[in-house]
Coordinates of C-alpha atoms in Angstrom, one line a residue:
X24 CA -3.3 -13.6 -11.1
X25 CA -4.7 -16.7 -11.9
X26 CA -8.1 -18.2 -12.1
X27 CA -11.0 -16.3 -10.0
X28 CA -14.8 -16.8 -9.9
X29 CA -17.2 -13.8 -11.1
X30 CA -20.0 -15.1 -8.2
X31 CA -19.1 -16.0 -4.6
X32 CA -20.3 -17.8 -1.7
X33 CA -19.8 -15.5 1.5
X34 CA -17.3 -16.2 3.7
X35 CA -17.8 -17.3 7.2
X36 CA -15.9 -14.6 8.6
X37 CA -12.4 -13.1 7.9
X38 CA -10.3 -16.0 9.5
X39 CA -11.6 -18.2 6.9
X40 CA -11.1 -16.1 4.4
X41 CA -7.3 -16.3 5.1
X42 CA -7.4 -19.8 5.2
X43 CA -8.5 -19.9 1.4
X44 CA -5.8 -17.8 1.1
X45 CA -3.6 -19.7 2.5
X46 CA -4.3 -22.9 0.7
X47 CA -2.8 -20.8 -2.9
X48 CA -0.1 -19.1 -0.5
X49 CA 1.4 -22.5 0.5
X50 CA 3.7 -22.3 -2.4
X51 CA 5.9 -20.1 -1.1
X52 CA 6.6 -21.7 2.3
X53 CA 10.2 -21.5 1.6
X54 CA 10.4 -18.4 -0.2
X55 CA 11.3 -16.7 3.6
X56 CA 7.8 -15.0 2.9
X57 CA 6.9 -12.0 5.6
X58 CA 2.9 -11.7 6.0
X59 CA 1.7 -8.1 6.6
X60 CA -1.7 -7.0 6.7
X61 CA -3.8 -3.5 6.6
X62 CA -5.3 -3.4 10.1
X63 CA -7.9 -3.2 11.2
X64 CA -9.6 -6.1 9.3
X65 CA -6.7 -7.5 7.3
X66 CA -5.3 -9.2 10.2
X67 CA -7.8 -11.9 11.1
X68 CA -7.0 -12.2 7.7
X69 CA -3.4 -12.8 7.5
X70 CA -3.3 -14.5 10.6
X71 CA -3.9 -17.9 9.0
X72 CA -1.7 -17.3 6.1
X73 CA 1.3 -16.4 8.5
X74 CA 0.5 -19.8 10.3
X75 CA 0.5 -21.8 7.1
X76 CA 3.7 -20.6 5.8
X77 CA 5.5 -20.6 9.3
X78 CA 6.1 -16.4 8.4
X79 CA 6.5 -13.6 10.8
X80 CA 3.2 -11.5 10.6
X81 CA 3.4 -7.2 11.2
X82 CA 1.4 -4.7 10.4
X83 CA 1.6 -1.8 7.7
X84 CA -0.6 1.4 8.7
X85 CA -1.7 4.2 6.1
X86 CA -3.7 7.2 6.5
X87 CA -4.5 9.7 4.0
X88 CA -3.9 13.2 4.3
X89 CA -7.0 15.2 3.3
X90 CA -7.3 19.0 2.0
X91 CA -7.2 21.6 4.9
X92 CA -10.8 22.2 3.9
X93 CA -12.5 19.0 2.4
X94 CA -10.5 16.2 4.6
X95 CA -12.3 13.5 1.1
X96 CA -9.6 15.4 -1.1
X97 CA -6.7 13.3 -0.6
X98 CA -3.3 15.7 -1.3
X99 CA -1.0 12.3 0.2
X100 CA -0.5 10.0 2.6
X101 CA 1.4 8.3 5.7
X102 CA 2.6 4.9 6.0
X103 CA 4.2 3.8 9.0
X104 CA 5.3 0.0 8.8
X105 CA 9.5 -1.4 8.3
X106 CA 9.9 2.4 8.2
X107 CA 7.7 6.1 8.1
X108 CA 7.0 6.7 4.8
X109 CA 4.7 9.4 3.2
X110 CA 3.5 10.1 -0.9
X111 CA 2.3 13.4 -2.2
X112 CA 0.2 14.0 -4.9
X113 CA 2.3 17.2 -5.7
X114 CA -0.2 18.7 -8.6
X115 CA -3.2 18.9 -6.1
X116 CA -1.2 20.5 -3.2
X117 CA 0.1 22.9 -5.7
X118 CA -3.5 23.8 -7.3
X119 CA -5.0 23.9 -3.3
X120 CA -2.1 25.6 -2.3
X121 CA -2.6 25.4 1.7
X122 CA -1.1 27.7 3.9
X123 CA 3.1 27.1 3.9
X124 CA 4.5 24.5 6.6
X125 CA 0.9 22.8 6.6
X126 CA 1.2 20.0 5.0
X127 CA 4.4 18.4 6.3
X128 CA 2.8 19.6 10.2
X129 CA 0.1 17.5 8.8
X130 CA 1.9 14.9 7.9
X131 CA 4.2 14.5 11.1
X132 CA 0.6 14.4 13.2
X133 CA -0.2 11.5 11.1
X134 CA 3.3 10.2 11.5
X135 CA 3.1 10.0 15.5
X136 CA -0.8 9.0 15.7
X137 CA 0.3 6.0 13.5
X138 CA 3.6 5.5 15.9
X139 CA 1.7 5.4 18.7
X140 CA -1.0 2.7 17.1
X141 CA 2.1 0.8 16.2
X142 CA 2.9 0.7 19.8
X143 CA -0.4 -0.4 21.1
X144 CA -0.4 -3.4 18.6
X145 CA 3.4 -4.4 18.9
X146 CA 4.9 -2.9 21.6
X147 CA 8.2 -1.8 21.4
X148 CA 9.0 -4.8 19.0
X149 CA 11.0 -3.2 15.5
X150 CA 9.5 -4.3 12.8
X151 CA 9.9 -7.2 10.3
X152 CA 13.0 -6.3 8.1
X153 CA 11.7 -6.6 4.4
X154 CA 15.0 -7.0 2.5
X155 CA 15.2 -10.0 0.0
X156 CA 12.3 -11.3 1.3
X157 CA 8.8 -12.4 -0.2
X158 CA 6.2 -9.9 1.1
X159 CA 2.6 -10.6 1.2
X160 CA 0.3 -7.9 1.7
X161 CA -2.8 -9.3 2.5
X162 CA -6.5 -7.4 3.5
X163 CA -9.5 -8.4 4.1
X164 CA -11.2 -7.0 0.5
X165 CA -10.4 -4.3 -1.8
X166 CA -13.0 -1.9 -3.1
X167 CA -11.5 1.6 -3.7
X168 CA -7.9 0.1 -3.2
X169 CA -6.7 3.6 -1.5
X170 CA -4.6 2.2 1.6
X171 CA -3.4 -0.8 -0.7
X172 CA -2.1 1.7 -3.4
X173 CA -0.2 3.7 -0.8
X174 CA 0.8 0.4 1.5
X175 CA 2.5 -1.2 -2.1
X176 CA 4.1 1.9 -3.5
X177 CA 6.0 2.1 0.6
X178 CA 6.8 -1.3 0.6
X179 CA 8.6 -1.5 -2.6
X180 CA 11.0 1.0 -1.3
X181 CA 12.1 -1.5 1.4
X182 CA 13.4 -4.1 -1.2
X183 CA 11.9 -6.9 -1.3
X184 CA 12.5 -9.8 -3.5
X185 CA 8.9 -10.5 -4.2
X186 CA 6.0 -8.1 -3.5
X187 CA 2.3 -9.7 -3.4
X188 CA -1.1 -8.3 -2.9
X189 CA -3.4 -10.9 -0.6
X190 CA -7.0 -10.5 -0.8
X191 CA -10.3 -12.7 -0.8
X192 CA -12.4 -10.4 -2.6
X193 CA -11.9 -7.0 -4.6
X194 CA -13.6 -5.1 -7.5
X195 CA -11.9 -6.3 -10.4
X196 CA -11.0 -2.1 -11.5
X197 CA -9.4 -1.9 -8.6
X198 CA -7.6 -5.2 -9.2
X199 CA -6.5 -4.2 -12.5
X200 CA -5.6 -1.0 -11.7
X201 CA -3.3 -2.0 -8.8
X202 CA -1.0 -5.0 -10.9
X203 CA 1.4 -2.5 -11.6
X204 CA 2.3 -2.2 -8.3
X205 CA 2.8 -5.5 -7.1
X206 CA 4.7 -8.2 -8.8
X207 CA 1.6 -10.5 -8.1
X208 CA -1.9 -10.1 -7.2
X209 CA -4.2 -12.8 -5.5
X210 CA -7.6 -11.7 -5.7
X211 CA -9.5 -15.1 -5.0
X212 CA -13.2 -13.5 -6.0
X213 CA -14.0 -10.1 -8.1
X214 CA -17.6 -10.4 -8.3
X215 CA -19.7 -8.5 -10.9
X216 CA -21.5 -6.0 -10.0
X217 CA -19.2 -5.2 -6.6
X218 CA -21.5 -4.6 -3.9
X219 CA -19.0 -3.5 -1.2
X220 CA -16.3 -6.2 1.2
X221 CA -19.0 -6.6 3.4
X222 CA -21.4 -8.8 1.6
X223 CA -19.4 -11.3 0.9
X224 CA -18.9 -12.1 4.6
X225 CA -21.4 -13.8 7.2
X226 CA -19.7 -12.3 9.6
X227 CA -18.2 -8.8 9.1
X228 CA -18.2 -7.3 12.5
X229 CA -15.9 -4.4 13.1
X230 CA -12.4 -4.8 15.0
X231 CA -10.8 -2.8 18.0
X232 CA -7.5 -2.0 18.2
X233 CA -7.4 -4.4 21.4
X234 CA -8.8 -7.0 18.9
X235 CA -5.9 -6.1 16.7
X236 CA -3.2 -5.9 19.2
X237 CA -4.6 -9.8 20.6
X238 CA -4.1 -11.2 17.0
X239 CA -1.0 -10.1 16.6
X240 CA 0.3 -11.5 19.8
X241 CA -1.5 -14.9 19.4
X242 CA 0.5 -15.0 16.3
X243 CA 3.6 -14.3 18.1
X244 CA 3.5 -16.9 21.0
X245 CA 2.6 -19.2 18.8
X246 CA 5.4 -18.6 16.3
X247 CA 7.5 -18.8 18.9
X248 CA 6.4 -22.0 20.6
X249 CA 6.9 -23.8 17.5
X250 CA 3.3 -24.5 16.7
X251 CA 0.0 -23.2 15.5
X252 CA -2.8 -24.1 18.2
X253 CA -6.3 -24.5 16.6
X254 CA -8.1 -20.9 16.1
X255 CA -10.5 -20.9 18.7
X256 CA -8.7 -19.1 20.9
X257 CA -9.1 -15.9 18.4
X258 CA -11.8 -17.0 16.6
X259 CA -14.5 -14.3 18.4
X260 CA -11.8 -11.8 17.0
X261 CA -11.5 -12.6 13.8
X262 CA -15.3 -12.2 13.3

């Protein structure tokens, strides 16, 4: 995982926070690396990353499936990203025992609300295949590391050559207790005591789904044109 500091300045906002990233990502510019990020706030995030490496940037979406009757009691969850996914945490929906046929009627209302966010962010655009390539991950922080478990264990299904975890911050549990699911982690900060992603950005302002969907085509066009214009254009959304 290399080297990371204990204390941390804050960020600016998320955008620079990938551009740290980015600066220790460089390496595998010609590793055909695909950038995916946890939206909402991991895209301003991978955005730069994607840039620097010249990679195609898509988005993974999870979304746990609570209890019937305590939605905080996670029995699985969703993952909608190269392809629909879903993990079960089998002893817990066999202690609850919910009524029979809920659980995967659950999980296919999941399934299409996370289709139809796919759509609003990409379009009709297929996503990124993930075969034999080198996949990075990345969100804006990790403190309970719930989406990033689930996000990892569905994209290791997809085969990827190389499977990395992006982040600028994270608690350094959560760190630890991740590596086994990713055949690298860069966590650039794990401060001690954890006080939550927020606090170590200046700027931490929540993002809209238009926000999201704008990022994600700013990183298209300018894919496709060849070049990488200067941030300003999305910098008020990466805020």
């Amino acid at each position: 995982m290399g080297a990371v500091r204990k204390m941390i300045e804050p960020y600016q906002d998320r955008f620079q926070a990938g551009q740290a990233l980015a600066e220790v990502l460089q390496v595998y510019a010609n590793a055909s690396p695909v950038v995916l990020a946890l939206p909402r706030g991991g895209v301003p995030v991978a955005l730069p990353i994607a840039q620097a490496l010249n990679a195609p940037l898509d988005v993974v979406m999870a979304r746990k499936i609570g209890a019937p009757n305590d939605k905080g009691c996670g029995l699985g969850a969703v993952i909608d990203g190269p392809a629909s996914r879903w993990v079960v945490n089998q002893d817990r929906l066999e202690f609850l025992n919910p009524p029979a046929g809920w659980f995967e009627a659950e999980r296919d209302r999941q399934l299409s609300d996370l289709k139809g966010l796919r759509r609003l962010y990409c379009g009709n655009r297929p996503p990124v295949s993930l075969k034999g390539r080198t996949v990075i991950l990345a969100d804006d922080g990790l403190d309970t590391g719930g989406t990033a478990r689930v996000a990892l264990m569905a994209l290791a299904e997809e085969a990827p050559a190389r499977l990395m975890l992006a982040v600028p911050v994270g608690a350094r549990r959560v760190v630890n207790a991740l590596q086994k699911l990713a055949d690298q982690i860069i966590c650039l900060a794990m401060p001690e005591p954890f006080q939550g992603i927020g606090a170590y950005y200046r700027q931490f302002e929540p993002l809209s789904d238009v926000d999201v969907a704008g990022l994600l085509s700013y990183a298209r066009h300018t894919r496709t044109l060849g070049r990488f214009a200067h941030p300003e254009p999305v910098a008020c959304l990466a805020h």
